[in-house]
Amino acid sequence: MKYKTIRIYETSFEKLDEFCDKYSVSKTQLIEKFILFFEKTKIDPRDISDVSAEVKKLKNQLISFIRTQEKERLDPMLKKQDILINEFSRVINEEFVSKAFLVEMLNDLGNTLIKNLKE
């Protein structure tokens, strides 16, 4: 691979040295990592915004999404499951229940649970 030379300010060169020492990489490796970082994140290096603030914002959006899913989907599904389990327990405790009926109830319960998961 062919190398090129670049000019940077002395203060920037010193900071580059600090980064290299901190992460135990060469200047070439560090510059490559910087380039990959900006390519992958699509962050504009001219915009000196607070990346941690953006991460916190995304984190809060994710938490909000999870809470909404829990409230709108998971909680109702768990309530339905509890109702089914209680009903099944009631049926099992009645003495006149046959094995065939219990198997049929288990199949119905399984199908209902699968149906609820798909909704």
Coordinates of N, CA, C and O in Angstrom, one line a residue:
M1 N 0.8 -1.2 0.0 CA 0.0 0.0 0.0 C 0.9 1.2 0.0 O 1.9 1.3 0.7
K2 N 0.5 2.2 -0.7 CA 1.3 3.5 -0.9 C 0.8 4.5 0.2 O -0.4 4.7 0.4
Y3 N 1.7 5.2 0.8 CA 1.5 6.2 1.8 C 1.6 7.6 1.3 O 2.3 7.8 0.3
K4 N 0.8 8.5 1.9 CA 0.9 9.9 1.5 C 1.1 10.7 2.8 O 0.9 10.2 3.9
T5 N 1.6 11.9 2.7 CA 1.9 12.7 3.8 C 0.8 13.8 3.9 O 0.3 14.3 2.9
I6 N 0.4 14.1 5.1 CA -0.6 15.2 5.3 C 0.0 16.2 6.3 O 0.9 15.9 7.2
R7 N -0.4 17.4 6.2 CA 0.1 18.5 7.2 C -1.1 18.8 8.2 O -2.2 18.9 7.8
I8 N -0.7 18.8 9.4 CA -1.7 19.2 10.5 C -1.0 20.1 11.4 O 0.2 20.2 11.5
Y9 N -1.8 20.8 12.2 CA -1.3 21.7 13.2 C -0.5 21.0 14.3 O -0.9 19.8 14.6
E10 N 0.4 21.6 14.9 CA 1.2 21.0 16.0 C 0.3 20.5 17.1 O 0.5 19.4 17.6
T11 N -0.7 21.3 17.5 CA -1.6 20.9 18.6 C -2.4 19.6 18.2 O -2.6 18.8 19.0
S12 N -2.8 19.6 16.9 CA -3.5 18.4 16.5 C -2.6 17.2 16.5 O -3.0 16.1 16.8
F13 N -1.3 17.4 16.1 CA -0.4 16.3 16.1 C -0.2 15.7 17.5 O -0.1 14.5 17.7
E14 N -0.1 16.6 18.4 CA 0.0 16.2 19.8 C -1.2 15.4 20.3 O -1.1 14.4 21.0
K15 N -2.4 15.9 19.9 CA -3.6 15.1 20.3 C -3.6 13.8 19.6 O -4.1 12.8 20.2
L16 N -3.1 13.7 18.4 CA -3.1 12.5 17.6 C -2.1 11.5 18.4 O -2.5 10.3 18.5
D17 N -1.0 12.0 18.8 CA -0.1 11.2 19.7 C -0.8 10.7 20.9 O -0.6 9.5 21.3
E18 N -1.6 11.5 21.6 CA -2.3 11.1 22.8 C -3.3 10.0 22.5 O -3.4 9.0 23.2
F19 N -4.0 10.1 21.4 CA -4.9 9.1 21.0 C -4.2 7.8 20.7 O -4.7 6.7 21.1
C20 N -3.1 7.9 20.0 CA -2.3 6.7 19.6 C -1.8 6.0 20.9 O -1.9 4.7 21.0
D21 N -1.3 6.7 21.9 CA -0.9 6.1 23.1 C -2.1 5.5 23.9 O -2.0 4.4 24.4
K22 N -3.2 6.2 23.9 CA -4.3 5.8 24.7 C -4.9 4.5 24.1 O -5.2 3.6 24.9
Y23 N -4.9 4.3 22.8 CA -5.5 3.1 22.2 C -4.5 2.2 21.6 O -4.9 1.2 21.0
S24 N -3.2 2.4 21.8 CA -2.1 1.6 21.4 C -2.2 1.2 19.9 O -2.2 0.1 19.5
V25 N -2.3 2.3 19.1 CA -2.4 2.1 17.7 C -1.4 3.1 17.0 O -1.0 4.1 17.6
S26 N -1.1 2.8 15.8 CA -0.2 3.8 15.1 C -1.1 4.9 14.5 O -2.3 4.8 14.5
K27 N -0.4 6.0 14.1 CA -1.1 7.1 13.5 C -1.9 6.7 12.3 O -3.0 7.1 12.1
T28 N -1.3 5.9 11.5 CA -2.0 5.4 10.3 C -3.2 4.6 10.6 O -4.3 4.8 10.1
Q29 N -3.1 3.7 11.6 CA -4.3 2.9 12.0 C -5.4 3.8 12.6 O -6.6 3.6 12.4
L30 N -4.9 4.8 13.4 CA -5.9 5.7 14.0 C -6.7 6.5 13.0 O -7.9 6.6 13.0
I31 N -6.0 7.1 12.0 CA -6.6 7.8 10.9 C -7.6 6.9 10.2 O -8.7 7.4 9.8
E32 N -7.2 5.7 9.9 CA -8.1 4.8 9.2 C -9.3 4.5 10.0 O -10.5 4.5 9.5
K33 N -9.2 4.4 11.3 CA -10.4 4.2 12.2 C -11.3 5.4 12.2 O -12.5 5.3 12.2
F34 N -10.6 6.6 12.2 CA -11.4 7.9 12.2 C -12.3 7.9 10.9 O -13.4 8.2 10.9
I35 N -11.6 7.6 9.8 CA -12.3 7.6 8.5 C -13.5 6.6 8.5 O -14.6 6.9 8.1
L36 N -13.2 5.4 9.0 CA -14.3 4.4 9.1 C -15.4 4.8 10.0 O -16.6 4.6 9.7
F37 N -15.1 5.4 11.1 CA -16.1 5.9 12.0 C -17.0 6.9 11.3 O -18.3 6.7 11.4
F38 N -16.5 7.9 10.6 CA -17.3 8.9 10.0 C -18.1 8.3 8.8 O -19.2 8.7 8.5
E39 N -17.5 7.3 8.1 CA -18.2 6.6 7.0 C -19.4 5.8 7.6 O -20.5 5.9 7.0
K40 N -19.2 5.1 8.6 CA -20.2 4.2 9.1 C -21.3 5.0 9.9 O -22.5 4.6 9.8
T41 N -21.0 6.0 10.6 CA -22.0 6.7 11.4 C -22.7 7.8 10.6 O -23.7 8.3 11.1
K42 N -22.1 8.1 9.5 CA -22.6 9.2 8.6 C -22.6 10.5 9.4 O -23.5 11.4 9.1
I43 N -21.8 10.7 10.4 CA -21.7 11.9 11.1 C -20.8 12.9 10.3 O -19.8 12.5 9.8
D44 N -21.3 14.1 10.3 CA -20.5 15.2 9.6 C -19.4 15.7 10.5 O -19.7 16.3 11.5
P45 N -18.2 15.5 10.1 CA -17.1 15.9 11.0 C -17.0 17.4 11.2 O -16.4 17.9 12.1
R46 N -17.6 18.2 10.3 CA -17.7 19.6 10.5 C -18.6 20.1 11.5 O -18.5 21.2 12.1
D47 N -19.6 19.2 11.9 CA -20.6 19.5 12.9 C -20.1 19.0 14.2 O -20.2 17.8 14.5
I48 N -19.7 19.9 15.1 CA -19.2 19.5 16.4 C -20.4 19.5 17.4 O -20.5 20.3 18.3
S49 N -21.3 18.6 17.2 CA -22.4 18.4 18.1 C -22.0 17.4 19.1 O -21.1 16.7 19.0
D50 N -22.8 17.4 20.2 CA -22.6 16.5 21.3 C -23.2 15.1 20.9 O -24.4 14.9 21.0
V51 N -22.3 14.2 20.5 CA -22.7 12.9 20.1 C -23.4 12.2 21.3 O -24.4 11.4 21.1
S52 N -22.9 12.4 22.5 CA -23.5 11.7 23.7 C -25.0 12.2 23.8 O -25.8 11.4 24.3
A53 N -25.3 13.4 23.5 CA -26.7 13.9 23.6 C -27.6 13.2 22.6 O -28.7 12.8 22.9
E54 N -27.0 12.9 21.4 CA -27.8 12.2 20.4 C -28.0 10.8 20.8 O -29.1 10.2 20.6
V55 N -27.0 10.2 21.4 CA -27.1 8.8 21.9 C -28.2 8.7 23.0 O -29.0 7.8 23.0
K56 N -28.2 9.7 23.9 CA -29.2 9.7 25.0 C -30.6 9.9 24.4 O -31.5 9.3 24.9
K57 N -30.7 10.7 23.4 CA -32.0 10.9 22.8 C -32.5 9.6 22.1 O -33.6 9.3 22.3
L58 N -31.6 8.9 21.4 CA -32.0 7.6 20.9 C -32.3 6.6 21.9 O -33.3 5.8 21.8
K59 N -31.6 6.6 23.0 CA -31.8 5.7 24.1 C -33.2 6.0 24.7 O -34.0 5.1 25.0
N60 N -33.5 7.3 24.9 CA -34.9 7.6 25.5 C -36.0 7.2 24.5 O -37.0 6.7 25.0
Q61 N -35.8 7.3 23.2 CA -36.7 6.9 22.2 C -37.0 5.4 22.3 O -38.1 4.9 22.2
L62 N -35.9 4.7 22.4 CA -35.9 3.2 22.5 C -36.7 2.8 23.8 O -37.6 1.9 23.7
I63 N -36.4 3.4 24.9 CA -37.1 3.1 26.2 C -38.6 3.4 26.0 O -39.4 2.6 26.5
S64 N -38.9 4.5 25.4 CA -40.3 4.9 25.2 C -41.0 3.9 24.4 O -42.1 3.5 24.7
F65 N -40.3 3.4 23.3 CA -40.9 2.4 22.4 C -41.2 1.1 23.2 O -42.2 0.5 23.1
I66 N -40.2 0.7 24.0 CA -40.3 -0.6 24.8 C -41.5 -0.5 25.8 O -42.3 -1.4 25.9
R67 N -41.6 0.7 26.4 CA -42.7 0.9 27.4 C -44.0 0.8 26.7 O -45.0 0.3 27.3
T68 N -44.1 1.5 25.6 CA -45.4 1.4 24.8 C -45.7 0.0 24.4 O -46.9 -0.4 24.6
Q69 N -44.8 -0.7 23.9 CA -45.0 -2.1 23.5 C -45.5 -2.9 24.8 O -46.4 -3.8 24.6
E70 N -44.8 -2.7 25.9 CA -45.2 -3.4 27.1 C -46.6 -3.1 27.5 O -47.4 -4.0 27.8
K71 N -47.0 -1.8 27.5 CA -48.3 -1.4 27.9 C -49.4 -1.9 26.9 O -50.4 -2.3 27.3
E72 N -49.1 -1.7 25.6 CA -50.2 -2.0 24.6 C -50.2 -3.5 24.2 O -51.3 -3.9 23.7
R73 N -49.1 -4.2 24.3 CA -49.1 -5.6 23.8 C -48.8 -6.6 24.8 O -49.5 -7.6 24.9
L74 N -47.8 -6.4 25.6 CA -47.3 -7.5 26.5 C -48.3 -7.6 27.7 O -48.7 -8.7 28.0
D75 N -48.7 -6.5 28.3 CA -49.6 -6.6 29.5 C -50.9 -7.2 29.1 O -51.4 -8.1 29.8
P76 N -51.6 -6.8 28.0 CA -52.8 -7.5 27.7 C -52.7 -9.0 27.4 O -53.5 -9.8 27.8
M77 N -51.5 -9.3 26.8 CA -51.3 -10.7 26.5 C -51.1 -11.5 27.8 O -51.6 -12.6 27.9
L78 N -50.4 -11.0 28.7 CA -50.2 -11.6 30.0 C -51.5 -11.8 30.8 O -51.8 -12.8 31.4
K79 N -52.4 -10.8 30.7 CA -53.7 -10.9 31.3 C -54.5 -12.0 30.7 O -55.1 -12.8 31.4
K80 N -54.5 -12.1 29.4 CA -55.2 -13.2 28.7 C -54.6 -14.5 29.1 O -55.4 -15.5 29.3
Q81 N -53.3 -14.6 29.2 CA -52.7 -15.9 29.6 C -53.1 -16.2 31.0 O -53.4 -17.4 31.3
D82 N -53.1 -15.3 31.9 CA -53.6 -15.6 33.3 C -55.0 -16.1 33.3 O -55.3 -17.0 34.1
I83 N -55.9 -15.5 32.5 CA -57.3 -15.9 32.5 C -57.3 -17.3 32.0 O -58.1 -18.2 32.5
L84 N -56.6 -17.6 30.9 CA -56.6 -19.0 30.4 C -56.0 -20.0 31.4 O -56.6 -21.1 31.6
I85 N -55.0 -19.7 32.1 CA -54.4 -20.6 33.1 C -55.4 -20.8 34.2 O -55.6 -21.9 34.7
N86 N -56.0 -19.7 34.7 CA -57.0 -19.9 35.8 C -58.2 -20.7 35.4 O -58.7 -21.6 36.1
E87 N -58.6 -20.5 34.1 CA -59.8 -21.3 33.6 C -59.3 -22.8 33.5 O -60.1 -23.7 33.9
F88 N -58.1 -23.0 33.0 CA -57.7 -24.4 32.9 C -57.5 -25.0 34.2 O -57.9 -26.2 34.4
S89 N -57.0 -24.3 35.2 CA -56.9 -24.9 36.6 C -58.2 -25.2 37.2 O -58.4 -26.2 37.8
R90 N -59.2 -24.4 36.9 CA -60.6 -24.6 37.4 C -61.1 -25.9 36.8 O -61.7 -26.8 37.5
V91 N -60.9 -26.1 35.5 CA -61.4 -27.3 34.8 C -60.7 -28.5 35.3 O -61.3 -29.6 35.5
I92 N -59.4 -28.4 35.5 CA -58.6 -29.6 36.0 C -59.1 -30.0 37.4 O -59.2 -31.2 37.7
N93 N -59.4 -29.1 38.2 CA -59.8 -29.4 39.6 C -61.2 -30.0 39.7 O -61.6 -30.6 40.7
E94 N -62.0 -29.9 38.6 CA -63.3 -30.6 38.7 C -63.1 -32.1 38.4 O -62.4 -32.5 37.5
E95 N -63.8 -32.9 39.2 CA -63.5 -34.3 39.3 C -64.1 -35.1 38.0 O -63.6 -36.1 37.7
F96 N -65.1 -34.5 37.3 CA -65.7 -35.2 36.2 C -64.9 -35.0 34.9 O -65.4 -35.4 33.8
V97 N -63.7 -34.4 34.9 CA -63.0 -34.2 33.7 C -62.2 -35.4 33.2 O -61.5 -36.1 34.0
S98 N -62.4 -35.7 32.0 CA -61.7 -36.9 31.4 C -60.3 -36.5 30.9 O -60.1 -35.4 30.6
K99 N -59.5 -37.5 30.6 CA -58.2 -37.3 30.1 C -58.3 -36.7 28.7 O -57.6 -35.8 28.3
A100 N -59.2 -37.2 27.9 CA -59.4 -36.7 26.5 C -59.8 -35.2 26.6 O -59.3 -34.4 25.7
F101 N -60.6 -34.8 27.5 CA -61.0 -33.4 27.6 C -59.8 -32.6 28.0 O -59.7 -31.5 27.5
L102 N -59.0 -33.0 28.9 CA -57.8 -32.3 29.3 C -56.9 -32.1 28.1 O -56.3 -31.0 28.0
V103 N -56.7 -33.1 27.3 CA -55.8 -33.0 26.2 C -56.4 -32.0 25.2 O -55.7 -31.1 24.6
E104 N -57.7 -32.0 25.0 CA -58.4 -31.0 24.1 C -58.2 -29.6 24.7 O -57.9 -28.7 23.9
M105 N -58.3 -29.5 26.0 CA -58.1 -28.1 26.6 C -56.7 -27.6 26.4 O -56.5 -26.5 26.1
L106 N -55.7 -28.5 26.6 CA -54.3 -28.2 26.4 C -54.1 -27.7 25.0 O -53.4 -26.7 24.7
N107 N -54.6 -28.4 24.0 CA -54.5 -28.1 22.6 C -55.1 -26.7 22.3 O -54.5 -25.8 21.7
D108 N -56.3 -26.5 22.9 CA -57.0 -25.2 22.7 C -56.1 -24.1 23.3 O -56.0 -23.0 22.8
L109 N -55.6 -24.3 24.5 CA -54.8 -23.3 25.2 C -53.5 -23.0 24.4 O -53.2 -21.8 24.2
G110 N -52.9 -24.0 23.9 CA -51.7 -23.8 23.0 C -52.0 -23.0 21.8 O -51.3 -22.1 21.4
N111 N -53.1 -23.3 21.1 CA -53.5 -22.6 19.9 C -53.9 -21.2 20.2 O -53.5 -20.2 19.5
T112 N -54.5 -20.9 21.4 CA -54.9 -19.6 21.8 C -53.6 -18.8 22.1 O -53.5 -17.6 21.6
L113 N -52.7 -19.4 22.8 CA -51.4 -18.7 23.0 C -50.6 -18.3 21.8 O -50.1 -17.2 21.6
I114 N -50.6 -19.2 20.8 CA -49.9 -19.0 19.6 C -50.6 -17.9 18.8 O -50.0 -17.0 18.2
K115 N -52.0 -17.9 18.8 CA -52.8 -16.9 18.1 C -52.5 -15.5 18.8 O -52.3 -14.5 18.1
N116 N -52.4 -15.4 20.1 CA -52.1 -14.2 20.8 C -50.7 -13.6 20.5 O -50.5 -12.4 20.4
L117 N -49.8 -14.5 20.3 CA -48.4 -14.1 20.0 C -48.3 -13.5 18.6 O -47.5 -12.6 18.4
K118 N -49.1 -14.0 17.7 CA -49.1 -13.5 16.3 C -49.8 -12.2 16.2 O -49.5 -11.4 15.3
E119 N -50.7 -11.8 17.1 CA -51.4 -10.5 17.0 C -50.6 -9.4 17.3 O -49.6 -9.3 18.0

